[in-house]
């Protein structure tokens, strides 16, 4: 393509990649040469650069946050504990679960109905993970509440998520500080946050 | 013959990601946490742009990172780690869309190519200042993005939020290079029309 042909053909399909900084080599040089003599394409580029800024700002708040990690960690530890797990590489010996201190049931009417309807319903509602030895509280959050609010309430209560959510949306949380007083205080604060926490159960 | 994929230079991130991936392959949970911190947000948003449902996007994120946990040793270094992980996310997202369609939850999304014509050779008319301002307004851009089809929204996400090159996007979405350019072109045009309406108070 000679210079005149190149200048006549507007590289509109490549401008988005110049706007996001990924256009390279010959394509970049050709587009930049064209832009030097084409006001219409420069304006198009300006719009694309503005749009890129708007897209970044528009999606910046979307985040899976800590709850996503807690869930992933739970799944990974479940796999590690499975005797015939899919991972066939090194696995640490699972630590014994201090279940007795944390046999808790969090229930809403729908949950009860669900459990009663399951084979073996009424046994373990939620299978805790192997690594947690602290006493835990089981918490169900109100479904409409944002993750940011949940995080704020957990921070205020001095607890961290140790597992969950299970299929029923139940999280296990443990106080950051040790001792029965910390556990009781954490529970009191969680229960006080009625607009965020639907229910709390614990020892 | 397939065109070699040029990866954007992300040397520090890529070095860190490969180091973490090695750790994950050795069963190191802390390394998985590192990868989650690096890419969890990208995977979540990528899934969200297509599925339009935070719970489903969180599920996909969990599935993707579990896949990374199980399959870290299979990474052969043929692409950037980010591209590899987003490719897994694409498969998981499409699985979920297929499941939705199969279960009759929502109508299967129209194949985006059916609605995409050729890319016009001329730039659009010069955008007004109000349109440029609207394009940088996060709330307005989100409203317009929400009106796009999932396929177009996802292409915009990869191009303008993730700043991926078009060969990388083609690789992640497993579509021809021309399809990527066409999707971005049509998405850009639809966004511009939407932003012009909103800027003129005709949203």
Short mmCIF file of C-alpha atoms in Angstrom, two decimals:
data_model
loop_
_atom_site.label_atom_id
_atom_site.label_comp_id
_atom_site.label_asym_id
_atom_site.label_seq_id
_atom_site.Cartn_x
_atom_site.Cartn_y
_atom_site.Cartn_z
CA UNK A 1 0.00 0.00 0.00
CA UNK A 2 1.44 3.36 -0.96
CA UNK A 3 1.27 6.43 1.26
CA UNK A 4 -1.74 7.91 -0.51
CA UNK A 5 -3.74 4.69 -0.25
CA UNK A 6 -2.72 4.32 3.38
CA UNK A 7 -3.87 7.85 4.13
CA UNK A 8 -7.17 7.31 2.34
CA UNK A 9 -8.07 4.20 4.33
CA UNK A 10 -9.04 5.10 7.89
CA UNK A 11 -7.65 2.51 10.35
CA UNK A 12 -10.78 2.61 12.55
CA UNK A 13 -10.53 -1.06 13.48
CA UNK A 14 -7.04 -0.55 14.93
CA UNK A 15 -7.69 2.65 16.88
CA UNK A 16 -9.02 0.85 20.00
CA UNK A 17 -5.68 -0.92 20.32
CA UNK A 18 -3.78 2.30 19.99
CA UNK A 19 -6.06 3.71 22.70
CA UNK A 20 -5.26 0.84 25.07
CA UNK A 21 -1.54 0.96 24.32
CA UNK A 22 -1.19 -2.53 22.85
CA UNK A 23 -0.74 -1.75 19.17
CA UNK A 24 2.85 -2.47 18.16
CA UNK A 25 5.29 -2.56 15.30
CA UNK A 26 4.26 -1.82 11.72
CA UNK A 27 0.59 -1.46 12.59
CA UNK A 28 1.33 1.15 15.21
CA UNK A 29 3.62 3.10 12.91
CA UNK A 30 1.07 3.05 10.09
CA UNK A 31 -1.75 4.21 12.35
CA UNK A 32 0.37 6.99 13.85
CA UNK A 33 1.34 8.17 10.35
CA UNK A 34 -2.33 8.24 9.38
CA UNK A 35 -3.33 10.11 12.53
CA UNK A 36 -0.84 12.86 11.82
CA UNK A 37 -2.89 13.84 8.79
CA UNK A 38 -6.44 12.83 9.77
CA UNK A 39 -8.43 14.97 12.19
CA UNK A 40 -11.43 12.63 12.09
CA UNK A 41 -9.37 9.66 13.33
CA UNK A 42 -7.72 11.81 16.00
CA UNK A 43 -11.19 12.67 17.30
CA UNK A 44 -12.19 9.03 17.18
CA UNK A 45 -9.09 8.17 19.19
CA UNK A 46 -9.93 10.88 21.71
CA UNK A 47 -13.37 9.36 22.20
CA UNK A 48 -11.88 5.87 22.61
CA UNK A 49 -9.40 7.13 25.20
CA UNK A 50 -12.22 8.79 27.12
CA UNK A 51 -14.30 5.62 26.87
CA UNK A 52 -11.41 3.53 28.15
CA UNK A 53 -11.16 5.79 31.20
CA UNK A 54 -14.91 5.52 31.75
CA UNK A 55 -14.85 1.71 31.43
CA UNK A 56 -12.05 1.44 33.97
CA UNK A 57 -13.90 3.68 36.40
CA UNK A 58 -17.21 1.95 35.73
CA UNK A 59 -15.99 -1.52 36.63
CA UNK A 60 -13.41 -0.60 39.23
CA UNK A 61 -15.73 -1.26 42.16
CA UNK A 62 -16.56 -4.83 41.11
CA UNK A 63 -14.56 -7.16 43.31
CA UNK A 64 -14.94 -10.67 44.69
CA UNK A 65 -13.15 -9.64 47.89
CA UNK A 66 -12.21 -11.70 50.90
CA UNK A 67 -15.29 -13.87 50.80
CA UNK A 68 -14.13 -15.32 47.51
CA UNK A 69 -10.77 -16.26 48.96
CA UNK A 70 -12.34 -17.86 52.03
CA UNK A 71 -14.49 -19.98 49.78
CA UNK A 72 -11.60 -20.98 47.55
CA UNK A 73 -9.42 -21.87 50.53
CA UNK A 74 -12.24 -24.00 51.90
CA UNK A 75 -12.55 -25.85 48.61
CA UNK A 76 -8.80 -26.40 48.38
CA UNK A 77 -8.65 -27.80 51.90
CA UNK A 78 -11.60 -30.06 51.23
CA UNK A 79 -9.72 -31.45 48.24
CA UNK A 80 -6.62 -31.96 50.31
CA UNK A 81 -8.59 -33.90 52.88
CA UNK A 82 -10.36 -36.09 50.37
CA UNK A 83 -8.80 -39.56 50.52
CA UNK A 84 -9.17 -40.01 46.79
CA UNK A 85 -8.69 -36.37 45.95
CA UNK A 86 -8.04 -35.23 42.46
CA UNK A 87 -4.69 -33.81 43.48
CA UNK A 88 -2.11 -36.52 43.50
CA UNK A 89 0.77 -34.51 44.77
CA UNK A 90 2.13 -33.67 48.15
CA UNK A 91 -0.54 -33.11 50.75
CA UNK A 92 -0.04 -32.12 54.37
CA UNK A 93 -1.57 -34.32 57.02
CA UNK A 94 -4.88 -32.69 57.86
CA UNK A 95 -5.11 -31.35 61.34
CA UNK A 96 -7.81 -32.72 63.55
CA UNK A 97 -10.92 -30.65 63.63
CA UNK A 98 -12.07 -29.35 66.95
CA UNK A 99 -15.63 -30.02 66.11
CA UNK A 100 -17.02 -30.38 69.59
CA UNK A 101 -16.60 -26.72 70.36
CA UNK A 102 -18.33 -25.68 67.22
CA UNK A 103 -21.23 -27.92 66.52
CA UNK A 104 -23.56 -25.21 65.53
CA UNK A 105 -26.57 -24.92 63.48
CA UNK A 106 -27.64 -21.89 61.59
CA UNK A 107 -31.08 -22.23 60.27
CA UNK A 108 -33.72 -20.34 58.54
CA UNK A 109 -37.00 -21.90 57.76
CA UNK A 110 -35.98 -22.62 54.18
CA UNK A 111 -32.79 -24.21 55.30
CA UNK A 112 -34.60 -26.54 57.68
CA UNK A 113 -36.93 -27.58 54.94
CA UNK A 114 -34.00 -28.22 52.67
CA UNK A 115 -32.21 -30.35 55.24
CA UNK A 116 -35.23 -32.35 56.21
CA UNK A 117 -35.71 -33.18 52.60
CA UNK A 118 -32.18 -34.50 52.17
CA UNK A 119 -31.11 -38.08 52.68
CA UNK A 120 -29.34 -38.06 56.01
CA UNK A 121 -30.73 -34.64 56.80
CA UNK A 122 -30.37 -33.65 60.41
CA UNK A 123 -26.77 -34.79 60.72
CA UNK A 124 -23.97 -32.38 59.92
CA UNK A 125 -25.38 -29.22 58.47
CA UNK A 126 -22.07 -27.89 57.40
CA UNK A 127 -18.80 -29.71 57.18
CA UNK A 128 -16.08 -27.54 58.71
CA UNK A 129 -12.55 -27.54 57.44
CA UNK A 130 -9.63 -29.39 58.76
CA UNK A 131 -7.29 -26.59 59.63
CA UNK A 132 -9.45 -24.62 62.04
CA UNK A 133 -9.03 -25.43 65.73
CA UNK A 134 -10.50 -22.27 67.26
CA UNK A 135 -14.08 -22.17 68.41
CA UNK A 136 -16.14 -20.76 65.61
CA UNK A 137 -19.44 -19.04 65.05
CA UNK A 138 -21.64 -19.85 62.12
CA UNK A 139 -23.13 -16.88 60.40
CA UNK A 140 -25.61 -16.30 57.66
CA UNK A 141 -25.68 -12.87 56.08
CA UNK A 142 -28.71 -11.17 54.64
CA UNK A 143 -28.69 -11.88 50.91
CA UNK A 144 -29.09 -8.31 49.75
CA UNK A 145 -26.18 -6.94 51.78
CA UNK A 146 -23.05 -5.84 49.96
CA UNK A 147 -19.76 -7.50 50.53
CA UNK A 148 -18.28 -4.20 51.73
CA UNK A 149 -20.88 -4.04 54.52
CA UNK A 150 -20.19 -7.64 55.48
CA UNK A 151 -16.47 -6.97 55.65
CA UNK A 152 -17.04 -3.92 57.82
CA UNK A 153 -19.22 -5.87 60.26
CA UNK A 154 -16.71 -8.71 60.50
CA UNK A 155 -13.91 -6.25 61.13
CA UNK A 156 -15.96 -4.48 63.79
CA UNK A 157 -16.73 -7.79 65.48
CA UNK A 158 -13.05 -8.78 65.49
CA UNK A 159 -13.57 -11.98 63.55
CA UNK A 160 -12.25 -13.50 60.36
CA UNK A 161 -13.84 -15.96 58.01
CA UNK A 162 -12.36 -19.41 58.34
CA UNK A 163 -14.59 -21.20 55.86
CA UNK A 164 -17.60 -20.89 53.67
CA UNK A 165 -19.88 -20.12 52.20
CA UNK A 166 -21.31 -23.59 51.94
CA UNK A 167 -24.03 -24.36 49.49
CA UNK A 168 -26.46 -22.92 52.02
CA UNK A 169 -24.62 -19.63 52.28
CA UNK A 170 -23.24 -20.27 55.75
CA UNK A 171 -19.86 -18.92 56.82
CA UNK A 172 -17.78 -19.93 59.79
CA UNK A 173 -15.98 -17.11 61.51
CA UNK A 174 -13.49 -17.15 64.37
CA UNK A 175 -12.38 -14.34 66.69
CA UNK A 176 -8.97 -12.94 65.94
CA UNK A 177 -8.29 -12.76 69.69
CA UNK A 178 -8.23 -15.87 71.85
CA UNK A 179 -10.47 -16.73 74.75
CA UNK A 180 -14.11 -17.17 75.64
CA UNK A 181 -14.59 -13.45 76.27
CA UNK A 182 -13.51 -12.59 72.74
CA UNK A 183 -15.89 -15.18 71.34
CA UNK A 184 -18.79 -13.87 73.40
CA UNK A 185 -18.05 -10.28 72.43
CA UNK A 186 -17.77 -11.21 68.76
CA UNK A 187 -21.13 -12.93 68.94
CA UNK A 188 -22.73 -9.97 70.66
CA UNK A 189 -21.47 -7.59 67.99
CA UNK A 190 -22.53 -9.82 65.13
CA UNK A 191 -26.00 -10.22 66.57
CA UNK A 192 -26.23 -6.46 67.02
CA UNK A 193 -25.61 -5.92 63.30
CA UNK A 194 -29.13 -7.05 62.45
CA UNK A 195 -29.23 -5.23 59.16
CA UNK A 196 -26.33 -7.31 57.84
CA UNK A 197 -26.37 -10.58 59.77
CA UNK A 198 -29.45 -12.77 59.45
CA UNK A 199 -28.46 -15.25 62.14
CA UNK A 200 -25.58 -16.29 64.35
CA UNK A 201 -25.13 -19.56 66.18
CA UNK A 202 -22.27 -20.71 68.30
CA UNK A 203 -21.14 -22.30 71.52
CA UNK B 1 -0.91 -20.96 10.15
CA UNK B 2 -1.79 -19.40 13.45
CA UNK B 3 -0.34 -15.97 13.95
CA UNK B 4 2.00 -15.84 16.93
CA UNK B 5 0.41 -14.07 19.83
CA UNK B 6 2.25 -11.01 20.98
CA UNK B 7 1.84 -10.49 24.66
CA UNK B 8 1.91 -7.05 26.13
CA UNK B 9 5.06 -6.62 28.13
CA UNK B 10 4.14 -7.22 31.75
CA UNK B 11 7.48 -8.46 32.92
CA UNK B 12 7.20 -7.77 36.67
CA UNK B 13 3.66 -9.14 36.95
CA UNK B 14 4.49 -12.10 34.74
CA UNK B 15 7.63 -12.99 36.68
CA UNK B 16 5.70 -12.85 39.92
CA UNK B 17 2.82 -14.87 38.46
CA UNK B 18 5.13 -17.62 37.19
CA UNK B 19 6.87 -17.80 40.54
CA UNK B 20 3.51 -18.12 42.28
CA UNK B 21 2.32 -20.71 39.79
CA UNK B 22 5.35 -22.84 40.59
CA UNK B 23 4.46 -22.57 44.25
CA UNK B 24 0.88 -23.59 43.54
CA UNK B 25 2.13 -26.58 41.57
CA UNK B 26 4.00 -27.58 44.73
CA UNK B 27 0.88 -27.31 46.86
CA UNK B 28 1.59 -23.93 48.46
CA UNK B 29 -1.66 -22.27 49.58
CA UNK B 30 0.08 -18.94 50.15
CA UNK B 31 1.12 -18.95 46.50
CA UNK B 32 -2.49 -19.60 45.51
CA UNK B 33 -3.49 -16.64 47.62
CA UNK B 34 -0.92 -14.58 45.74
CA UNK B 35 -2.38 -15.62 42.39
CA UNK B 36 -5.88 -14.95 43.70
CA UNK B 37 -4.82 -11.44 44.69
CA UNK B 38 -3.24 -10.88 41.29
CA UNK B 39 -6.00 -12.29 39.10
CA UNK B 40 -9.11 -12.90 41.21
CA UNK B 41 -10.56 -9.50 40.40
CA UNK B 42 -9.90 -9.91 36.69
CA UNK B 43 -11.52 -13.34 36.57
CA UNK B 44 -14.51 -12.20 38.59
CA UNK B 45 -15.13 -9.12 36.45
CA UNK B 46 -14.55 -11.08 33.24
CA UNK B 47 -17.22 -13.59 34.26
CA UNK B 48 -19.52 -10.86 35.52
CA UNK B 49 -19.43 -9.00 32.21
CA UNK B 50 -20.78 -12.08 30.46
CA UNK B 51 -23.02 -13.63 33.10
CA UNK B 52 -24.44 -10.42 34.54
CA UNK B 53 -24.91 -12.09 37.92
CA UNK B 54 -22.50 -11.63 40.86
CA UNK B 55 -23.27 -15.03 42.39
CA UNK B 56 -22.55 -16.82 39.12
CA UNK B 57 -19.39 -14.75 38.63
CA UNK B 58 -18.23 -15.71 42.13
CA UNK B 59 -18.89 -19.37 41.31
CA UNK B 60 -16.85 -19.08 38.13
CA UNK B 61 -14.01 -17.41 40.01
CA UNK B 62 -13.99 -20.27 42.48
CA UNK B 63 -14.03 -22.87 39.71
CA UNK B 64 -11.26 -21.13 37.79
CA UNK B 65 -8.93 -20.79 40.74
CA UNK B 66 -9.57 -24.40 41.75
CA UNK B 67 -8.64 -25.38 38.22
CA UNK B 68 -5.46 -23.34 38.58
CA UNK B 69 -4.78 -25.12 41.88
CA UNK B 70 -5.22 -28.52 40.28
CA UNK B 71 -3.55 -27.74 36.98
CA UNK B 72 -0.74 -25.29 37.71
CA UNK B 73 1.79 -27.89 36.62
CA UNK B 74 0.15 -28.00 33.18
CA UNK B 75 1.01 -24.36 32.42
CA UNK B 76 3.56 -24.51 29.62
CA UNK B 77 4.42 -20.84 29.33
CA UNK B 78 2.97 -20.41 25.82
CA UNK B 79 1.13 -17.29 26.91
CA UNK B 80 1.11 -14.85 29.79
CA UNK B 81 -0.28 -16.35 32.98
CA UNK B 82 -3.07 -13.75 32.90
CA UNK B 83 -4.07 -14.85 29.41
CA UNK B 84 -3.97 -18.51 30.44
CA UNK B 85 -6.16 -17.89 33.47
CA UNK B 86 -8.64 -15.73 31.55
CA UNK B 87 -8.81 -18.51 28.96
CA UNK B 88 -9.85 -20.93 31.70
CA UNK B 89 -12.36 -18.33 32.85
CA UNK B 90 -13.80 -18.16 29.35
CA UNK B 91 -14.40 -21.92 29.32
CA UNK B 92 -16.01 -21.90 32.74
CA UNK B 93 -18.20 -18.95 31.79
CA UNK B 94 -19.35 -20.61 28.60
CA UNK B 95 -20.07 -23.83 30.51
CA UNK B 96 -22.32 -21.85 32.80
CA UNK B 97 -24.10 -20.14 29.91
CA UNK B 98 -24.69 -23.52 28.31
CA UNK B 99 -26.01 -24.90 31.58
CA UNK B 100 -28.38 -21.95 31.91
CA UNK B 101 -29.67 -22.53 28.41
CA UNK B 102 -30.01 -26.26 28.98
CA UNK B 103 -31.89 -25.75 32.22
CA UNK B 104 -34.16 -23.24 30.54
CA UNK B 105 -33.31 -20.46 32.99
CA UNK B 106 -32.69 -17.90 30.29
CA UNK B 107 -32.76 -18.01 26.53
CA UNK B 108 -29.41 -18.84 25.05
CA UNK B 109 -27.62 -15.72 24.03
CA UNK B 110 -27.67 -15.05 20.35
CA UNK B 111 -24.35 -15.81 18.72
CA UNK B 112 -22.84 -12.34 18.58
CA UNK B 113 -21.51 -12.74 15.06
CA UNK B 114 -25.05 -13.02 13.75
CA UNK B 115 -25.62 -9.37 14.64
CA UNK B 116 -22.25 -8.12 13.51
CA UNK B 117 -21.73 -6.76 10.05
CA UNK B 118 -18.49 -5.71 8.47
CA UNK B 119 -16.51 -2.92 10.03
CA UNK B 120 -17.12 0.38 8.20
CA UNK B 121 -14.02 1.99 6.82
CA UNK B 122 -14.78 5.53 7.99
CA UNK B 123 -14.60 6.97 11.49
CA UNK B 124 -17.83 8.12 13.09
CA UNK B 125 -18.68 11.83 12.95
CA UNK B 126 -16.74 13.94 15.40
CA UNK B 127 -17.98 13.37 18.95
CA UNK B 128 -19.21 16.42 20.81
CA UNK B 129 -17.62 17.53 24.07
CA UNK B 130 -20.70 16.34 25.96
CA UNK B 131 -20.18 12.86 24.54
CA UNK B 132 -16.50 12.89 25.45
CA UNK B 133 -17.44 13.93 28.99
CA UNK B 134 -20.13 11.23 29.19
CA UNK B 135 -17.61 8.62 28.04
CA UNK B 136 -15.52 9.36 31.12
CA UNK B 137 -18.46 9.22 33.51
CA UNK B 138 -18.35 5.86 35.31
CA UNK B 139 -22.07 5.74 36.06
CA UNK B 140 -23.15 6.62 32.52
CA UNK B 141 -20.69 4.16 31.00
CA UNK B 142 -21.98 1.40 33.27
CA UNK B 143 -25.55 2.09 32.22
CA UNK B 144 -24.55 1.82 28.59
CA UNK B 145 -22.36 -1.25 29.13
CA UNK B 146 -25.30 -2.97 30.79
CA UNK B 147 -27.28 -2.55 27.58
CA UNK B 148 -24.72 -4.40 25.45
CA UNK B 149 -24.89 -8.12 24.75
CA UNK B 150 -22.66 -10.20 27.01
CA UNK B 151 -20.25 -10.99 24.19
CA UNK B 152 -19.72 -7.34 23.28
CA UNK B 153 -19.47 -6.30 26.94
CA UNK B 154 -16.84 -8.94 27.55
CA UNK B 155 -14.80 -7.79 24.57
CA UNK B 156 -14.92 -4.21 25.88
CA UNK B 157 -13.83 -5.45 29.29
CA UNK B 158 -10.79 -7.20 27.85
CA UNK B 159 -9.85 -4.30 25.57
CA UNK B 160 -10.43 -1.33 27.85
CA UNK B 161 -10.32 -2.61 31.40
CA UNK B 162 -7.71 -5.32 31.03
CA UNK B 163 -5.91 -3.54 28.18
CA UNK B 164 -5.33 -6.78 26.28
CA UNK B 165 -4.10 -6.72 22.69
CA UNK B 166 -6.47 -8.04 20.04
CA UNK B 167 -4.42 -11.22 19.45
CA UNK B 168 -4.56 -11.91 23.19
CA UNK B 169 -8.32 -11.37 23.25
CA UNK B 170 -8.72 -13.67 20.25
CA UNK B 171 -6.75 -16.30 22.11
CA UNK B 172 -8.73 -15.94 25.35
CA UNK B 173 -12.12 -16.04 23.60
CA UNK B 174 -10.98 -18.53 20.93
CA UNK B 175 -12.32 -16.45 18.05
CA UNK B 176 -10.61 -15.11 14.89
CA UNK B 177 -8.75 -11.81 15.08
CA UNK B 178 -11.30 -10.18 12.81
CA UNK B 179 -14.11 -11.13 15.17
CA UNK B 180 -12.40 -9.34 18.04
CA UNK B 181 -12.00 -6.17 16.00
CA UNK B 182 -15.59 -6.36 14.80
CA UNK B 183 -16.98 -6.88 18.30
CA UNK B 184 -15.07 -3.91 19.64
CA UNK B 185 -16.13 -1.76 16.73
CA UNK B 186 -19.81 -2.55 17.20
CA UNK B 187 -19.58 -2.25 20.97
CA UNK B 188 -17.91 1.14 20.62
CA UNK B 189 -20.58 2.36 18.23
CA UNK B 190 -23.42 1.18 20.49
CA UNK B 191 -21.76 2.74 23.53
CA UNK B 192 -21.28 6.00 21.72
CA UNK B 193 -24.92 6.14 20.62
CA UNK B 194 -26.04 5.35 24.15
CA UNK B 195 -23.72 7.96 25.69
CA UNK B 196 -24.89 10.58 23.20
CA UNK B 197 -28.49 9.90 24.20
CA UNK B 198 -27.66 10.10 27.89
CA UNK B 199 -25.58 13.24 27.42
CA UNK B 200 -28.55 14.85 25.65
CA UNK B 201 -30.89 13.77 28.43
CA UNK B 202 -32.62 11.23 26.22
CA UNK B 203 -31.43 8.11 28.04
#
